[in-house]
Amino acid sequence: MPAVQETVERVRALDVDQYKYGFVTDIESEKAPKGLSEDTIRYISAKKNEPEWMLDWRLQAYRRWLTMPEPTWARVSYPKIDFQDYYYYSAPKAAPKSIDEINPEILKTYEKLGIPLRERDALLGIESSGGSRVAVDAVFDSVSVATTFKAELAKAGVIFMPISEAIREHPDLVKAYLGSVVPVSDNFYATLNSAVFSDGSFVYIPKGVRCPMELSTYFRINERNTGQFERTLIIADEGAYVSYLEGCTAPQRDENQLHAAVVELVAMKDAEIKYSTVQNWYPGDKDGKGGIYNFVTKRGDCRGDNSKISWTQVETGSAITWKYPSCILRGDNSQGEFYSIAISNGYQQVDSGTKMIHLGKNTSSRIISKGIAAGHSENTYRGLVSAHRKATGARNFTNCDSLLIGDRCGAHTVPYMEAKNASAQFEHEATTSKISEDQLFYCLQRGLSQEEAVALIVNGFVRDVLQQLPMEFAVEAQKLIAVSLEGSVG
Amino acid sequence: MLEIKNLHARIGDNEILKGLDLTIPLGEVHAIMGPNGSGKSTLSYVLSGKPDYEVTEGSATFDGQDILALAPEERAAAGVFLAFQYPIEIPGVANMTFLRAAMNAQRKTRGEEEISTPDFLKLVRAKAPDLGITQDMLRRGVNVGFSGGEKKRNEILQMALLQPRLCILDETDSGLDIDALKVVAQGVNALRSPDRAMLVITHYQRLLDHIVPDVVHVMHKGRIVRSGGAELALELEESGYAAYGQNAA
Ligand SMILES: Nc1ncnc2c1ncn2[C@@H]1O[C@H](COP(=O)(O)OP(=O)(O)OP(=O)(O)O)[C@@H](O)[C@H]1O
Ligand SMILES: [Mg+2]
């Protein structure tokens, strides 16, 4: 059998039982009644001890959502979602007050995922491997269960806490920025999120502060039939810098689970935000059963002059991904970047890309997208680059490469470009290639196995993007790439 | 010892090897010459296990082991190495990374430990300069942007690091300038050893001035049609393959 054919067969036989994060944590949880209504929203808001203004904000979003149609333009297909069939809030019983009070089962879960929650362990574990420290916020179903290094961050004036806490403790900041990048009425899923979001992270870096460590949030969906609607808000004030990492996993379940997050980034004058994601939600089994629906709205606003926002994503999980981390380049000379690796296998469907909206003068953006499709999957890059009338000197460079493994998968590139002023310079490159028989044989002849060969070639293909990730994440991402393309060969 | 008996192989419906016999004892270097299309590369692919080539008859053993029964990566681990006529590019995979992955993969298959980083670096530093492989070429993607001659030298570097026991060199001399030819020949000669067999495929006597073969074979239409000493190459250089019913290509 030709080598590529054989690889394809193996990948096809992929048994997603290999998804090593697919275990369930056995804990008692407290849930809102199933389904969605104003009562559900009041329940969530009450659980979070929210002020009145927050409840009103949610209810307005909900009423708006009721009038909105589900979007259908993405190149993905799935049975109609019954929004009444989900739980919109689930929390481990007895919320912990400190790390020592966290249910040991949850701590174990994060340990299994390789995420140290105890600061001491975090120090030991992460410092020894990479040299830098990472503060972690862990979100389990609908609530944040622990945030590490809080005190040390506070010393630098950095606020890093669950957004539910920020709503109570820093209402002015939250009020000023929440919904200012992704308006409540932005799109169907963002509006739904605005109504029912339960937790997520809040970050504020004050003027002139370079955040002393990487910040990171790990999202974990555990409960059955539970939607996760996290909301993240990151503000880098003038001259501030922060690098933020996001990771996600979920147990293996036969039903599809809904994940509809909203992430808003605000970069003021001279500020820089680097946002990295390693998304590894459960992708479903080999027949396409189960898996997470990942409908996410991520947007950054380069609000001040000379600001910079950079998105890096490694997407390997989810049954369906619908996600376009974008930049609004409002400030003059602001810069937006999007680096993406999207891998689809089995019956996964990915429709992902970015929007770079050039509004300010001399703004520049850079898009590097690497899509890898295997199995029966469909992988679409969808991107928009636009320059406003006043965005003189706007520049964009886009490079979109697709790699196909086998012949039952598809890769598609859908670039939109709109330049409303003549001085804009947009450059677009796109390639589609296959792993060639000759490349594979060359590797095999040198002693690599099929799987090692495929992983090596794919890692080479995505190298430009991997280099953008912080060290620790790059290593993790590299392993993840190998695992997500693995066949069932032992 | 490499022992090939009555080997028939085809690609699709096209039979290319038609009853080939060849024996190379350990410690010897044999050269194969022959007109274009006679099946020399095919032989090298069949021995190294390239998919698409189907063996229909005959056998090939190395030290008594049936190599045709092994997967390509198992053959590599058993010591079969092919220096490709056209080395392949692998963009984004640093040459160093590839070398190390290959070494470790073979070690793993043989049940040996991985090579440590310092040991690996030491090895590379010891071998690369002699072959004119620069730091830059080690950092670049495998063969990406390498000149024809650089690619060939890179093949020899891989061979020197992997220390195979059956070395097959497919036209490693083509595209080399005179100096590079000497460098490559030195690299190959350095590997000559009593427990290694080598098969050198070439069109030109000039390589054999530097790598003096123990035996020269003439391949024609998928078979070895004549064998002789090093002087046979000189004779072929004079008279071409006309004696085998072949016009100049
Ligand atoms: N994939 C293929 N499909 C069909 N025929 C093939 C294929 N590959 C090789 N051949 C044929 O097999 C024959 C032998 O080819 P091979 O490459 O082994 O010759 P060679 O002796 O190495 O020639 P050269 O000296 O030009 O390198 C040629 O006639 C060639 O056209
Ligand atoms: Mg040839």
Short mmCIF file of N, CA and C in Angstrom, two decimals, chain B residues 7 20 28 40 55 80 97 99 105 115 140 157 160 163 166 180 186-187 192 244:
data_model
loop_
_atom_site.label_atom_id
_atom_site.label_comp_id
_atom_site.label_asym_id
_atom_site.label_seq_id
_atom_site.Cartn_x
_atom_site.Cartn_y
_atom_site.Cartn_z
N LEU B 7 15.88 -11.57 -8.80
CA LEU B 7 14.91 -10.57 -8.35
C LEU B 7 14.11 -9.99 -9.51
N LEU B 20 17.36 -10.35 -11.45
CA LEU B 20 18.66 -9.77 -11.13
C LEU B 20 19.38 -10.59 -10.05
N GLU B 28 33.26 -5.11 0.94
CA GLU B 28 33.50 -4.79 -0.47
C GLU B 28 32.65 -3.62 -0.97
N LYS B 40 18.54 0.87 -12.37
CA LYS B 40 19.48 1.03 -11.25
C LYS B 40 18.79 1.65 -10.03
N VAL B 55 7.61 -6.69 -5.58
CA VAL B 55 8.54 -7.78 -5.89
C VAL B 55 7.70 -9.00 -6.26
N VAL B 80 20.18 -0.54 6.41
CA VAL B 80 20.11 -0.24 4.98
C VAL B 80 20.00 1.28 4.79
N THR B 97 17.46 18.81 13.34
CA THR B 97 16.31 18.13 13.93
C THR B 97 16.06 16.81 13.22
N LEU B 99 18.23 15.01 11.44
CA LEU B 99 19.31 14.06 11.70
C LEU B 99 19.10 13.36 13.03
N ALA B 105 15.16 7.47 16.01
CA ALA B 105 14.15 6.52 15.55
C ALA B 105 14.80 5.16 15.32
N ILE B 115 20.11 9.18 21.85
CA ILE B 115 21.42 9.82 21.98
C ILE B 115 21.24 11.13 22.76
N ARG B 140 19.16 25.15 8.46
CA ARG B 140 18.11 25.31 7.45
C ARG B 140 17.23 24.07 7.35
N LEU B 157 26.59 13.06 4.80
CA LEU B 157 26.62 13.37 6.23
C LEU B 157 25.67 12.45 6.99
N ALA B 160 27.16 9.14 7.26
CA ALA B 160 28.27 9.09 8.22
C ALA B 160 27.75 9.04 9.66
N GLN B 163 25.78 5.50 10.28
CA GLN B 163 26.66 4.32 10.27
C GLN B 163 25.93 3.06 9.80
N LEU B 166 24.68 -1.44 5.10
CA LEU B 166 24.57 -1.60 3.65
C LEU B 166 24.31 -0.20 3.07
N ALA B 180 34.09 18.90 -4.89
CA ALA B 180 33.04 18.24 -4.11
C ALA B 180 33.10 16.73 -4.32
N GLN B 186 35.98 11.01 -0.31
CA GLN B 186 36.66 10.83 0.97
C GLN B 186 35.69 10.38 2.05
N GLY B 187 34.52 11.03 2.05
CA GLY B 187 33.49 10.67 3.03
C GLY B 187 33.11 9.20 2.89
N ARG B 192 34.40 2.94 4.45
CA ARG B 192 34.73 1.58 4.01
C ARG B 192 35.22 0.81 5.23
N TYR B 244 25.81 -3.99 -25.62
CA TYR B 244 24.60 -4.57 -25.00
C TYR B 244 23.35 -4.19 -25.77
#
